[in-house]
PDB file of C-alpha atoms and ligand atoms in Angstrom:
ATOM      1  CA  MET N  18      -2.058  -5.686  21.705  1.00 77.00           C
ATOM      2  CA  PRO N  19      -4.653  -6.185  18.971  1.00 93.00           C
ATOM      3  CA  ALA N  20      -4.038  -4.522  15.612  1.00 97.00           C
ATOM      4  CA  HIS N  21      -5.368  -1.078  14.729  1.00 98.00           C
ATOM      5  CA  LEU N  22      -8.267  -1.314  12.307  1.00 98.00           C
ATOM      6  CA  ILE N  23      -8.021   0.517   8.988  1.00 98.00           C
ATOM      7  CA  ASP N  24     -11.629   1.525   8.531  1.00 98.00           C
ATOM      8  CA  GLY N  25     -12.489   1.580   4.816  1.00 98.00           C
ATOM      9  CA  ASN N  26     -15.911   3.093   5.455  1.00 98.00           C
ATOM     10  CA  LEU N  27     -14.497   6.026   7.397  1.00 98.00           C
ATOM     11  CA  LEU N  28     -11.698   6.697   4.913  1.00 98.00           C
ATOM     12  CA  SER N  29     -14.184   6.413   2.032  1.00 98.00           C
ATOM     13  CA  LYS N  30     -16.396   8.992   3.653  1.00 98.00           C
ATOM     14  CA  GLN N  31     -13.518  11.484   3.732  1.00 98.00           C
ATOM     15  CA  LEU N  32     -12.451  10.765   0.151  1.00 98.00           C
ATOM     16  CA  ARG N  33     -16.041  10.871  -1.138  1.00 98.00           C
ATOM     17  CA  ALA N  34     -16.529  14.314   0.407  1.00 98.00           C
ATOM     18  CA  ASN N  35     -13.636  15.491  -1.779  1.00 98.00           C
ATOM     19  CA  VAL N  36     -15.191  13.734  -4.807  1.00 98.00           C
ATOM     20  CA  ALA N  37     -18.511  15.504  -4.163  1.00 98.00           C
ATOM     21  CA  THR N  38     -16.782  18.901  -4.004  1.00 98.00           C
ATOM     22  CA  ARG N  39     -14.964  18.271  -7.287  1.00 98.00           C
ATOM     23  CA  ALA N  40     -18.146  16.928  -8.928  1.00 98.00           C
ATOM     24  CA  ALA N  41     -20.031  20.073  -7.873  1.00 98.00           C
ATOM     25  CA  ALA N  42     -17.286  22.297  -9.310  1.00 98.00           C
ATOM     26  CA  LEU N  43     -17.433  20.478 -12.660  1.00 98.00           C
ATOM     27  CA  THR N  44     -21.232  20.557 -12.663  1.00 98.00           C
ATOM     28  CA  ALA N  45     -21.154  24.311 -12.073  1.00 98.00           C
ATOM     29  CA  LEU N  46     -19.109  24.569 -15.280  1.00 97.00           C
ATOM     30  CA  GLY N  47     -21.767  22.528 -17.123  1.00 96.00           C
ATOM     31  CA  LYS N  48     -19.493  19.439 -17.153  1.00 96.00           C
ATOM     32  CA  ARG N  49     -21.147  17.064 -14.716  1.00 98.00           C
ATOM     33  CA  PRO N  50     -18.995  13.919 -14.479  1.00 98.00           C
ATOM     34  CA  GLY N  51     -20.750  10.842 -15.838  1.00 98.00           C
ATOM     35  CA  LEU N  52     -20.211   7.098 -15.399  1.00 98.00           C
ATOM     36  CA  ALA N  53     -21.855   4.375 -17.496  1.00 98.00           C
ATOM     37  CA  VAL N  54     -22.113   0.950 -15.875  1.00 98.00           C
ATOM     38  CA  ILE N  55     -22.959  -2.042 -18.060  1.00 98.00           C
ATOM     39  CA  LEU N  56     -24.268  -5.282 -16.613  1.00 98.00           C
ATOM     40  CA  VAL N  57     -24.881  -8.318 -18.806  1.00 98.00           C
ATOM     41  CA  GLY N  58     -26.806 -11.208 -17.222  1.00 97.00           C
ATOM     42  CA  ASP N  59     -28.471 -11.620 -13.875  1.00 93.00           C
ATOM     43  CA  SER N  60     -25.733 -12.679 -11.425  1.00 93.00           C
ATOM     44  CA  SER N  61     -27.013 -11.588  -8.027  1.00 91.00           C
ATOM     45  CA  ALA N  62     -23.511 -10.640  -6.793  1.00 90.00           C
ATOM     46  CA  SER N  63     -22.928  -8.455  -9.876  1.00 94.00           C
ATOM     47  CA  GLN N  64     -26.327  -6.808  -9.421  1.00 94.00           C
ATOM     48  CA  VAL N  65     -25.353  -5.783  -5.882  1.00 92.00           C
ATOM     49  CA  TYR N  66     -21.966  -4.452  -7.059  1.00 93.00           C
ATOM     50  CA  VAL N  67     -23.435  -2.329  -9.863  1.00 96.00           C
ATOM     51  CA  ARG N  68     -26.234  -1.028  -7.634  1.00 96.00           C
ATOM     52  CA  ASN N  69     -23.655   0.096  -5.053  1.00 96.00           C
ATOM     53  CA  LYS N  70     -21.564   1.812  -7.737  1.00 96.00           C
ATOM     54  CA  VAL N  71     -24.532   3.670  -9.191  1.00 97.00           C
ATOM     55  CA  LYS N  72     -25.764   4.691  -5.735  1.00 97.00           C
ATOM     56  CA  ALA N  73     -22.290   5.993  -4.825  1.00 98.00           C
ATOM     57  CA  CYS N  74     -22.376   8.158  -7.968  1.00 98.00           C
ATOM     58  CA  GLU N  75     -25.801   9.545  -7.125  1.00 97.00           C
ATOM     59  CA  ASP N  76     -24.841  10.239  -3.499  1.00 98.00           C
ATOM     60  CA  ASN N  77     -21.801  12.264  -4.571  1.00 98.00           C
ATOM     61  CA  GLY N  78     -23.143  14.349  -7.437  1.00 98.00           C
ATOM     62  CA  LEU N  79     -21.995  12.278 -10.404  1.00 98.00           C
ATOM     63  CA  HIS N  80     -24.299  11.436 -13.290  1.00 97.00           C
ATOM     64  CA  SER N  81     -24.643   7.674 -13.758  1.00 97.00           C
ATOM     65  CA  VAL N  82     -26.267   5.443 -16.309  1.00 96.00           C
ATOM     66  CA  LEU N  83     -26.922   1.789 -15.557  1.00 97.00           C
ATOM     67  CA  GLU N  84     -27.453  -0.343 -18.649  1.00 97.00           C
ATOM     68  CA  LYS N  85     -28.701  -3.853 -17.906  1.00 97.00           C
ATOM     69  CA  TYR N  86     -28.806  -6.484 -20.636  1.00 98.00           C
ATOM     70  CA  ASP N  87     -30.084  -9.996 -20.874  1.00 97.00           C
ATOM     71  CA  ALA N  88     -27.453 -12.779 -20.598  1.00 97.00           C
ATOM     72  CA  ASN N  89     -27.900 -13.618 -24.283  1.00 97.00           C
ATOM     73  CA  LEU N  90     -26.872 -10.161 -25.516  1.00 98.00           C
ATOM     74  CA  THR N  91     -24.500 -10.679 -28.446  1.00 98.00           C
ATOM     75  CA  GLU N  92     -20.879  -9.562 -28.354  1.00 98.00           C
ATOM     76  CA  VAL N  93     -21.496  -7.431 -31.445  1.00 98.00           C
ATOM     77  CA  ALA N  94     -24.369  -5.607 -29.738  1.00 98.00           C
ATOM     78  CA  LEU N  95     -22.287  -4.989 -26.618  1.00 98.00           C
ATOM     79  CA  LEU N  96     -19.373  -3.641 -28.675  1.00 98.00           C
ATOM     80  CA  ALA N  97     -21.782  -1.302 -30.508  1.00 98.00           C
ATOM     81  CA  ARG N  98     -23.079   0.021 -27.152  1.00 98.00           C
ATOM     82  CA  ILE N  99     -19.529   0.646 -25.949  1.00 98.00           C
ATOM     83  CA  ASP N 100     -18.736   2.463 -29.169  1.00 98.00           C
ATOM     84  CA  ALA N 101     -21.733   4.761 -28.620  1.00 98.00           C
ATOM     85  CA  LEU N 102     -20.675   5.467 -25.023  1.00 98.00           C
ATOM     86  CA  ASN N 103     -17.124   6.188 -26.205  1.00 98.00           C
ATOM     87  CA  GLN N 104     -18.603   8.986 -28.327  1.00 98.00           C
ATOM     88  CA  ASP N 105     -21.017  10.288 -25.658  1.00 98.00           C
ATOM     89  CA  PRO N 106     -19.689  13.624 -24.260  1.00 97.00           C
ATOM     90  CA  HIS N 107     -21.749  13.224 -21.051  1.00 97.00           C
ATOM     91  CA  ILE N 108     -19.989   9.966 -20.191  1.00 98.00           C
ATOM     92  CA  HIS N 109     -16.432  10.199 -18.823  1.00 98.00           C
ATOM     93  CA  GLY N 110     -16.104   6.684 -17.466  1.00 98.00           C
ATOM     94  CA  ILE N 111     -17.297   3.300 -18.765  1.00 98.00           C
ATOM     95  CA  LEU N 112     -17.351   0.208 -16.615  1.00 98.00           C
ATOM     96  CA  VAL N 113     -18.367  -3.248 -17.802  1.00 98.00           C
ATOM     97  CA  GLN N 114     -19.124  -5.425 -14.798  1.00 97.00           C
ATOM     98  CA  LEU N 115     -17.168  -8.692 -14.918  1.00 96.00           C
ATOM     99  CA  PRO N 116     -17.544 -11.591 -15.319  1.00 95.00           C
ATOM    100  CA  LEU N 117     -19.328 -11.533 -18.677  1.00 97.00           C
ATOM    101  CA  PRO N 118     -21.277 -14.523 -20.048  1.00 97.00           C
ATOM    102  CA  ALA N 119     -19.003 -17.149 -21.624  1.00 97.00           C
ATOM    103  CA  HIS N 120     -19.996 -16.351 -25.235  1.00 98.00           C
ATOM    104  CA  ILE N 121     -18.614 -12.786 -24.878  1.00 98.00           C
ATOM    105  CA  ASN N 122     -14.854 -12.247 -25.081  1.00 98.00           C
ATOM    106  CA  ALA N 123     -14.143 -10.057 -22.045  1.00 97.00           C
ATOM    107  CA  HIS N 124     -10.705  -9.088 -23.334  1.00 97.00           C
ATOM    108  CA  LYS N 125     -12.177  -7.808 -26.602  1.00 98.00           C
ATOM    109  CA  VAL N 126     -14.838  -5.854 -24.712  1.00 98.00           C
ATOM    110  CA  ILE N 127     -12.334  -4.156 -22.399  1.00 98.00           C
ATOM    111  CA  GLU N 128     -10.132  -3.263 -25.356  1.00 98.00           C
ATOM    112  CA  ALA N 129     -13.170  -1.634 -27.019  1.00 98.00           C
ATOM    113  CA  ILE N 130     -13.518   0.904 -24.191  1.00 98.00           C
ATOM    114  CA  ALA N 131     -11.723   4.163 -25.013  1.00 98.00           C
ATOM    115  CA  ALA N 132      -8.567   4.148 -22.856  1.00 98.00           C
ATOM    116  CA  ALA N 133      -9.407   7.691 -21.661  1.00 98.00           C
ATOM    117  CA  LYS N 134     -12.760   6.396 -20.298  1.00 98.00           C
ATOM    118  CA  ASP N 135     -11.422   3.110 -18.869  1.00 98.00           C
ATOM    119  CA  VAL N 136     -11.976   4.060 -15.214  1.00 98.00           C
ATOM    120  CA  ASP N 137     -11.351   0.454 -14.107  1.00 98.00           C
ATOM    121  CA  GLY N 138      -7.842   0.734 -15.571  1.00 98.00           C
ATOM    122  CA  PHE N 139      -8.037  -2.715 -17.215  1.00 97.00           C
ATOM    123  CA  HIS N 140      -7.355  -1.688 -20.848  1.00 98.00           C
ATOM    124  CA  VAL N 141      -3.942  -2.904 -22.072  1.00 98.00           C
ATOM    125  CA  SER N 142      -2.775   0.639 -22.725  1.00 98.00           C
ATOM    126  CA  ASN N 143      -3.644   1.587 -19.161  1.00 98.00           C
ATOM    127  CA  ALA N 144      -1.959  -1.572 -17.858  1.00 98.00           C
ATOM    128  CA  GLY N 145       1.111  -0.596 -19.931  1.00 98.00           C
ATOM    129  CA  LEU N 146       1.097   2.973 -18.641  1.00 98.00           C
ATOM    130  CA  LEU N 147       0.904   1.677 -15.079  1.00 98.00           C
ATOM    131  CA  MET N 148       3.724  -0.782 -15.729  1.00 97.00           C
ATOM    132  CA  THR N 149       5.953   1.954 -17.134  1.00 97.00           C
ATOM    133  CA  GLY N 150       5.322   4.236 -14.170  1.00 95.00           C
ATOM    134  CA  ASN N 151       3.048   6.784 -15.820  1.00 96.00           C
ATOM    135  CA  PRO N 152      -0.494   5.628 -14.955  1.00 97.00           C
ATOM    136  CA  LEU N 153      -3.562   7.291 -16.438  1.00 98.00           C
ATOM    137  CA  PHE N 154      -5.998   5.261 -14.295  1.00 98.00           C
ATOM    138  CA  ARG N 155      -4.930   3.127 -11.359  1.00 98.00           C
ATOM    139  CA  PRO N 156      -7.149   0.026 -11.009  1.00 98.00           C
ATOM    140  CA  CYS N 157      -9.628   0.822  -8.244  1.00 98.00           C
ATOM    141  CA  THR N 158      -8.908  -1.913  -5.688  1.00 98.00           C
ATOM    142  CA  PRO N 159      -5.100  -1.539  -5.599  1.00 98.00           C
ATOM    143  CA  TYR N 160      -5.498   2.250  -5.708  1.00 98.00           C
ATOM    144  CA  GLY N 161      -7.756   1.996  -2.649  1.00 98.00           C
ATOM    145  CA  VAL N 162      -5.160  -0.140  -0.853  1.00 99.00           C
ATOM    146  CA  MET N 163      -2.518   2.558  -1.495  1.00 98.00           C
ATOM    147  CA  LYS N 164      -4.869   5.162  -0.007  1.00 98.00           C
ATOM    148  CA  MET N 165      -5.305   2.954   3.067  1.00 99.00           C
ATOM    149  CA  LEU N 166      -1.523   2.796   3.552  1.00 98.00           C
ATOM    150  CA  GLU N 167      -1.342   6.558   3.059  1.00 98.00           C
ATOM    151  CA  SER N 168      -4.072   7.052   5.687  1.00 98.00           C
ATOM    152  CA  ILE N 169      -1.858   5.471   8.361  1.00 98.00           C
ATOM    153  CA  ASP N 170       1.251   7.281   7.089  1.00 98.00           C
ATOM    154  CA  TYR N 171       2.900   3.945   6.472  1.00 98.00           C
ATOM    155  CA  PRO N 172       6.503   4.257   5.227  1.00 98.00           C
ATOM    156  CA  VAL N 173       6.115   2.114   2.101  1.00 98.00           C
ATOM    157  CA  ARG N 174       9.530   3.100   0.746  1.00 98.00           C
ATOM    158  CA  GLY N 175      11.988   0.352   1.636  1.00 98.00           C
ATOM    159  CA  ALA N 176       9.304  -1.896   3.169  1.00 98.00           C
ATOM    160  CA  HIS N 177       8.889  -5.502   2.067  1.00 98.00           C
ATOM    161  CA  ALA N 178       5.433  -5.958   0.549  1.00 99.00           C
ATOM    162  CA  VAL N 179       4.114  -9.458  -0.105  1.00 99.00           C
ATOM    163  CA  ILE N 180       1.066  -9.867  -2.306  1.00 99.00           C
ATOM    164  CA  VAL N 181      -0.800 -13.142  -2.249  1.00 99.00           C
ATOM    165  CA  GLY N 182      -2.669 -13.379  -5.554  1.00 98.00           C
ATOM    166  CA  ALA N 183      -1.516 -12.299  -9.009  1.00 98.00           C
ATOM    167  CA  SER N 184      -4.664 -11.440 -10.949  1.00 97.00           C
ATOM    168  CA  ASN N 185      -4.747  -8.701 -13.572  1.00 96.00           C
ATOM    169  CA  ILE N 186      -7.285  -6.714 -11.552  1.00 96.00           C
ATOM    170  CA  VAL N 187      -5.736  -6.877  -8.080  1.00 98.00           C
ATOM    171  CA  GLY N 188      -2.393  -8.620  -7.503  1.00 98.00           C
ATOM    172  CA  LYS N 189      -0.416  -7.480 -10.549  1.00 98.00           C
ATOM    173  CA  PRO N 190      -1.429  -3.785 -10.505  1.00 98.00           C
ATOM    174  CA  GLN N 191      -0.992  -3.794  -6.714  1.00 98.00           C
ATOM    175  CA  SER N 192       2.585  -4.976  -7.169  1.00 98.00           C
ATOM    176  CA  MET N 193       3.278  -2.142  -9.629  1.00 98.00           C
ATOM    177  CA  LEU N 194       1.848   0.543  -7.336  1.00 98.00           C
ATOM    178  CA  LEU N 195       3.810  -0.732  -4.347  1.00 98.00           C
ATOM    179  CA  LEU N 196       6.997  -1.040  -6.398  1.00 98.00           C
ATOM    180  CA  GLN N 197       6.568   2.526  -7.654  1.00 98.00           C
ATOM    181  CA  ALA N 198       6.086   3.660  -4.053  1.00 98.00           C
ATOM    182  CA  GLY N 199       9.511   2.187  -3.242  1.00 98.00           C
ATOM    183  CA  ALA N 200       8.591  -1.163  -1.695  1.00 98.00           C
ATOM    184  CA  THR N 201      10.443  -4.384  -2.343  1.00 98.00           C
ATOM    185  CA  VAL N 202       7.722  -6.636  -3.714  1.00 98.00           C
ATOM    186  CA  THR N 203       7.115 -10.374  -3.656  1.00 98.00           C
ATOM    187  CA  ILE N 204       4.104 -11.749  -5.575  1.00 98.00           C
ATOM    188  CA  CYS N 205       2.741 -15.177  -4.671  1.00 99.00           C
ATOM    189  CA  ASN N 206       0.336 -17.348  -6.661  1.00 98.00           C
ATOM    190  CA  SER N 207      -1.300 -20.750  -6.354  1.00 98.00           C
ATOM    191  CA  LYS N 208       1.968 -22.491  -7.292  1.00 98.00           C
ATOM    192  CA  THR N 209       4.023 -20.749  -4.600  1.00 98.00           C
ATOM    193  CA  ARG N 210       5.860 -23.246  -2.415  1.00 98.00           C
ATOM    194  CA  ASP N 211       5.599 -22.592   1.335  1.00 98.00           C
ATOM    195  CA  LEU N 212       3.396 -19.495   1.250  1.00 98.00           C
ATOM    196  CA  GLY N 213       4.028 -18.842   4.955  1.00 98.00           C
ATOM    197  CA  HIS N 214       7.762 -18.514   4.354  1.00 98.00           C
ATOM    198  CA  HIS N 215       7.035 -15.475   2.166  1.00 98.00           C
ATOM    199  CA  THR N 216       4.194 -13.945   4.181  1.00 99.00           C
ATOM    200  CA  ARG N 217       6.199 -14.087   7.421  1.00 98.00           C
ATOM    201  CA  HIS N 218       8.724 -11.685   5.858  1.00 98.00           C
ATOM    202  CA  ALA N 219       6.073  -9.115   4.915  1.00 99.00           C
ATOM    203  CA  ASP N 220       5.925  -5.648   6.439  1.00 99.00           C
ATOM    204  CA  ILE N 221       2.878  -5.121   4.208  1.00 99.00           C
ATOM    205  CA  LEU N 222       0.786  -8.171   3.372  1.00 99.00           C
ATOM    206  CA  VAL N 223      -1.947  -7.824   0.730  1.00 99.00           C
ATOM    207  CA  VAL N 224      -4.116 -10.909   0.320  1.00 98.00           C
ATOM    208  CA  ALA N 225      -6.338 -11.320  -2.744  1.00 98.00           C
ATOM    209  CA  THR N 226      -7.056 -14.954  -3.563  1.00 98.00           C
ATOM    210  CA  GLY N 227     -10.737 -15.643  -2.871  1.00 97.00           C
ATOM    211  CA  LYS N 228      -9.639 -18.431  -0.494  1.00 98.00           C
ATOM    212  CA  ARG N 229     -11.058 -18.094   3.001  1.00 97.00           C
ATOM    213  CA  ASN N 230      -8.524 -18.311   5.876  1.00 98.00           C
ATOM    214  CA  ILE N 231      -5.580 -18.719   3.512  1.00 98.00           C
ATOM    215  CA  VAL N 232      -3.568 -16.481   5.859  1.00 98.00           C
ATOM    216  CA  THR N 233      -3.453 -17.564   9.492  1.00 98.00           C
ATOM    217  CA  ALA N 234      -1.807 -15.909  12.499  1.00 98.00           C
ATOM    218  CA  ASP N 235       1.369 -18.032  12.306  1.00 98.00           C
ATOM    219  CA  MET N 236       1.955 -16.693   8.763  1.00 98.00           C
ATOM    220  CA  VAL N 237       2.091 -13.032   9.829  1.00 98.00           C
ATOM    221  CA  LYS N 238       5.077 -11.052  11.079  1.00 98.00           C
ATOM    222  CA  PRO N 239       4.244  -9.287  14.374  1.00 98.00           C
ATOM    223  CA  GLY N 240       3.322  -5.666  13.686  1.00 98.00           C
ATOM    224  CA  ALA N 241       2.740  -6.133   9.931  1.00 98.00           C
ATOM    225  CA  VAL N 242       0.056  -4.281   7.986  1.00 99.00           C
ATOM    226  CA  VAL N 243      -2.447  -6.848   6.718  1.00 99.00           C
ATOM    227  CA  ILE N 244      -4.783  -5.798   3.919  1.00 98.00           C
ATOM    228  CA  ASP N 245      -7.520  -8.307   3.157  1.00 98.00           C
ATOM    229  CA  VAL N 246      -8.975  -7.891  -0.340  1.00 98.00           C
ATOM    230  CA  GLY N 247     -10.832 -11.228  -0.394  1.00 97.00           C
ATOM    231  CA  MET N 248     -14.605 -11.479  -0.433  1.00 96.00           C
ATOM    232  CA  ASN N 249     -15.995 -14.836   0.566  1.00 96.00           C
ATOM    233  CA  ARG N 250     -18.917 -16.290   2.512  1.00 94.00           C
ATOM    234  CA  ASP N 251     -18.380 -18.205   5.742  1.00 94.00           C
ATOM    235  CA  ASP N 252     -20.348 -21.326   6.678  1.00 95.00           C
ATOM    236  CA  SER N 253     -23.222 -19.223   7.990  1.00 96.00           C
ATOM    237  CA  GLY N 254     -23.315 -17.161   4.771  1.00 94.00           C
ATOM    238  CA  LYS N 255     -21.695 -14.061   6.287  1.00 95.00           C
ATOM    239  CA  LEU N 256     -19.259 -11.993   4.211  1.00 95.00           C
ATOM    240  CA  CYS N 257     -15.614 -12.648   5.150  1.00 97.00           C
ATOM    241  CA  GLY N 258     -12.161 -12.129   3.684  1.00 98.00           C
ATOM    242  CA  ASP N 259      -9.159 -14.327   2.935  1.00 98.00           C
ATOM    243  CA  VAL N 260      -7.494 -13.701   6.300  1.00 98.00           C
ATOM    244  CA  ASP N 261      -8.297 -15.446   9.588  1.00 98.00           C
ATOM    245  CA  PHE N 262      -9.243 -12.054  11.028  1.00 98.00           C
ATOM    246  CA  ALA N 263      -9.971 -13.102  14.645  1.00 97.00           C
ATOM    247  CA  ASN N 264      -6.479 -14.547  15.166  1.00 98.00           C
ATOM    248  CA  VAL N 265      -4.418 -12.427  12.761  1.00 98.00           C
ATOM    249  CA  LYS N 266      -5.582  -9.210  14.446  1.00 98.00           C
ATOM    250  CA  GLU N 267      -3.763 -10.369  17.595  1.00 98.00           C
ATOM    251  CA  VAL N 268      -0.423 -10.414  15.715  1.00 98.00           C
ATOM    252  CA  ALA N 269      -0.670  -7.670  13.074  1.00 98.00           C
ATOM    253  CA  GLY N 270      -0.016  -3.969  13.679  1.00 98.00           C
ATOM    254  CA  TYR N 271      -2.803  -2.866  11.336  1.00 98.00           C
ATOM    255  CA  ILE N 272      -5.555  -4.866   9.680  1.00 98.00           C
ATOM    256  CA  THR N 273      -8.506  -4.221   7.371  1.00 98.00           C
ATOM    257  CA  PRO N 274     -11.875  -5.791   8.220  1.00 98.00           C
ATOM    258  CA  VAL N 275     -14.238  -7.563   5.807  1.00 98.00           C
ATOM    259  CA  PRO N 276     -16.782  -6.111   5.344  1.00 97.00           C
ATOM    260  CA  GLY N 277     -15.910  -2.442   5.793  1.00 97.00           C
ATOM    261  CA  GLY N 278     -12.326  -2.539   4.539  1.00 98.00           C
ATOM    262  CA  VAL N 279     -11.164  -2.670   0.935  1.00 98.00           C
ATOM    263  CA  GLY N 280     -14.701  -3.114  -0.503  1.00 97.00           C
ATOM    264  CA  PRO N 281     -15.936   0.463   0.037  1.00 97.00           C
ATOM    265  CA  MET N 282     -12.520   1.804  -1.008  1.00 98.00           C
ATOM    266  CA  THR N 283     -12.834   0.102  -4.411  1.00 98.00           C
ATOM    267  CA  ILE N 284     -16.054   1.984  -5.121  1.00 98.00           C
ATOM    268  CA  THR N 285     -14.580   5.221  -3.790  1.00 98.00           C
ATOM    269  CA  MET N 286     -11.611   4.981  -6.138  1.00 98.00           C
ATOM    270  CA  LEU N 287     -13.980   4.340  -9.053  1.00 98.00           C
ATOM    271  CA  LEU N 288     -15.552   7.708  -8.249  1.00 98.00           C
ATOM    272  CA  VAL N 289     -12.108   9.304  -8.002  1.00 98.00           C
ATOM    273  CA  ASN N 290     -11.101   7.854 -11.389  1.00 98.00           C
ATOM    274  CA  THR N 291     -14.330   9.119 -12.968  1.00 98.00           C
ATOM    275  CA  ILE N 292     -13.734  12.606 -11.562  1.00 98.00           C
ATOM    276  CA  GLU N 293     -10.145  12.529 -12.837  1.00 98.00           C
ATOM    277  CA  ALA N 294     -11.412  11.515 -16.308  1.00 98.00           C
ATOM    278  CA  ALA N 295     -13.958  14.346 -16.324  1.00 98.00           C
ATOM    279  CA  GLU N 296     -11.392  16.898 -15.101  1.00 97.00           C
ATOM    280  CA  ARG N 297      -8.953  15.839 -17.839  1.00 95.00           C
ATOM    281  CA  ASN N 298     -11.733  16.168 -20.387  1.00 88.00           C
TER     282      ASN N 298
HETATM  283  P1  NAP C   8      -8.653 -14.337  -9.224  1.00 59.02           P
HETATM  284  O1  NAP C   8      -8.635 -13.699 -10.563  1.00 59.02           O
HETATM  285  O2  NAP C   8      -9.353 -15.637  -9.029  1.00 59.02           O
HETATM  286  O3  NAP C   8      -7.135 -14.512  -8.770  1.00 59.02           O
HETATM  287  C1  NAP C   8      -6.811 -15.175  -7.593  1.00 59.02           C
HETATM  288  C2  NAP C   8      -5.312 -15.185  -7.429  1.00 59.02           C
HETATM  289  O4  NAP C   8      -5.029 -15.867  -6.211  1.00 59.02           O
HETATM  290  C3  NAP C   8      -4.575 -15.941  -8.549  1.00 59.02           C
HETATM  291  O5  NAP C   8      -3.422 -15.236  -8.914  1.00 59.02           O
HETATM  292  C4  NAP C   8      -4.227 -17.279  -7.906  1.00 59.02           C
HETATM  293  O6  NAP C   8      -3.033 -17.851  -8.361  1.00 59.02           O
HETATM  294  C5  NAP C   8      -4.033 -16.843  -6.455  1.00 59.02           C
HETATM  295  N1  NAP C   8      -4.223 -17.975  -5.545  1.00 59.02           N
HETATM  296  C6  NAP C   8      -5.240 -18.850  -5.502  1.00 59.02           C
HETATM  297  N2  NAP C   8      -5.008 -19.781  -4.558  1.00 59.02           N
HETATM  298  C7  NAP C   8      -3.817 -19.470  -4.005  1.00 59.02           C
HETATM  299  C8  NAP C   8      -3.031 -20.079  -3.005  1.00 59.02           C
HETATM  300  N3  NAP C   8      -3.429 -21.189  -2.376  1.00 59.02           N
HETATM  301  N4  NAP C   8      -1.850 -19.497  -2.669  1.00 59.02           N
HETATM  302  C9  NAP C   8      -1.440 -18.377  -3.295  1.00 59.02           C
HETATM  303  N5  NAP C   8      -2.146 -17.760  -4.280  1.00 59.02           N
HETATM  304  C10 NAP C   8      -3.317 -18.318  -4.622  1.00 59.02           C
HETATM  305  O7  NAP C   8      -9.241 -13.389  -8.122  1.00 59.02           O
HETATM  306  P2  NAP C   8      -9.296 -11.766  -8.011  1.00 59.02           P
HETATM  307  O8  NAP C   8     -10.244 -11.256  -9.007  1.00 59.02           O
HETATM  308  O9  NAP C   8      -7.932 -11.200  -7.909  1.00 59.02           O
HETATM  309  O10 NAP C   8      -9.997 -11.640  -6.583  1.00 59.02           O
HETATM  310  C11 NAP C   8      -9.420 -12.195  -5.419  1.00 59.02           C
HETATM  311  C12 NAP C   8     -10.366 -11.989  -4.255  1.00 59.02           C
HETATM  312  O11 NAP C   8     -10.538 -10.600  -4.039  1.00 59.02           O
HETATM  313  C13 NAP C   8     -11.777 -12.551  -4.463  1.00 59.02           C
HETATM  314  O12 NAP C   8     -12.281 -12.976  -3.224  1.00 59.02           O
HETATM  315  C14 NAP C   8     -12.555 -11.342  -4.952  1.00 59.02           C
HETATM  316  O13 NAP C   8     -13.937 -11.450  -4.667  1.00 59.02           O
HETATM  317  C15 NAP C   8     -11.911 -10.273  -4.124  1.00 59.02           C
HETATM  318  N6  NAP C   8     -12.016  -8.915  -4.682  1.00 59.02           N
HETATM  319  C16 NAP C   8     -12.447  -7.959  -3.842  1.00 59.02           C
HETATM  320  C17 NAP C   8     -12.520  -6.668  -4.263  1.00 59.02           C
HETATM  321  C18 NAP C   8     -12.978  -5.628  -3.301  1.00 59.02           C
HETATM  322  O14 NAP C   8     -13.354  -4.556  -3.728  1.00 59.02           O
HETATM  323  N7  NAP C   8     -12.919  -5.911  -2.000  1.00 59.02           N
HETATM  324  C19 NAP C   8     -12.167  -6.329  -5.575  1.00 59.02           C
HETATM  325  C20 NAP C   8     -11.700  -7.334  -6.421  1.00 59.02           C
HETATM  326  C21 NAP C   8     -11.614  -8.628  -5.952  1.00 59.02           C
HETATM  327  P3  NAP C   8      -2.810 -18.325  -9.894  1.00 59.02           P
HETATM  328  O15 NAP C   8      -2.443 -17.056 -10.622  1.00 59.02           O
HETATM  329  O16 NAP C   8      -1.694 -19.290  -9.793  1.00 59.02           O
HETATM  330  O17 NAP C   8      -4.103 -18.930 -10.347  1.00 59.02           O
END
C-alpha cells in the first residue's frame, strides 16, 4: 500500500491560523509582532524565499520589513543595520537570508543578531541552548519536521531516527530535537560508509543533503516515516527533493512530498518563532 502523505501545506494552514490569532491578540495590545528580513545580492532563489517569508507575514497579521541591498554592501554596513534592528522595539525577529556574498563573514553577521531576535535559531547561544535541552528558538526546518511527526501522532520516543545530512541549519539541530524527544539518533554525512545500511534501520528517516535521489526504495525500511528536506531541480527544471519519491512511497508508511512538504513548514515555523519572540517581549 502506498505511503500516507504528510501534507505540509495543509498542516501549515492549521498552524498559521493559530499564528494569526496570536498576532491579532498582540496587535490589540499595541504590540504587533514584527520580522525584519535582510537580503544582500540578487540570487533569484533567495529573492523567492524572502518574498514568500514576507508574504506569509502579511497574510497572517505580522508586520514585516524587507531590506534589500546590493551585492557589494560592506560587512560593516550590514553589521550597523543589524545593530539598528536589534534596538528597534517594533522588530521582534531578524533574519538574514543566506548565503551572503563571499566578502561578508556569515558567522560574524549571525553572531551580531541579538539572540532574543534570532528567529532562525542559528546564533551560537541559541545553538548551545538547543544542545543543552533548553531551546529559546528551534531552527525553523527541524522544528517543522517535529510538527509533522506530531501531526501523525508518531511515537518518536524509542524510535530509531536516521538523519542524512549534518549541516548546522538542518541535520545537527534536527538530531538534537529528535534526541530530546526520546529517539535514538544516527547522523550520516558525505563520508558515511554504506549509507543504505544505516537508512534501512530507520523508523524515521530525515534526508537533507541537496543530492537528488540519494535515497532509493531499497534503502528504506517498510513502513518508515520518510521526511524529505531536500530542494533540487530535476532534468526538466521541476522542484524535487532528495528522495526517489515515486518508488519510496511504495515502501514507506508516511512520506513528505516536494514541493508541498517541509518547505511551507519552514516558513510557518519562522512565523511561530517570531510570535514567540514578540510574546516573550
Ligand atoms: P548543506 O549545508 O550543503 O549540507 C548537506 C549535508 O549533506 C552535509 O552534512 C553533507 O555531508 C551531507 N551529504 C552530502 N552528500 C552526502 C552523501 N552522499 N551522503 C550522506 N550525506 C551527504 O545543505 P543544507 O543547508 O543542510 O540543505 C540540504 C538540502 O535541504 C538542500 O537541498 C537545501 O536546499 C534543502 N533545504 C530545504 C529547506 C526547506 O525549507 N525545505 C530548508 C533548508 C534546506 P558533509 O557534512 O560531510 O559535507
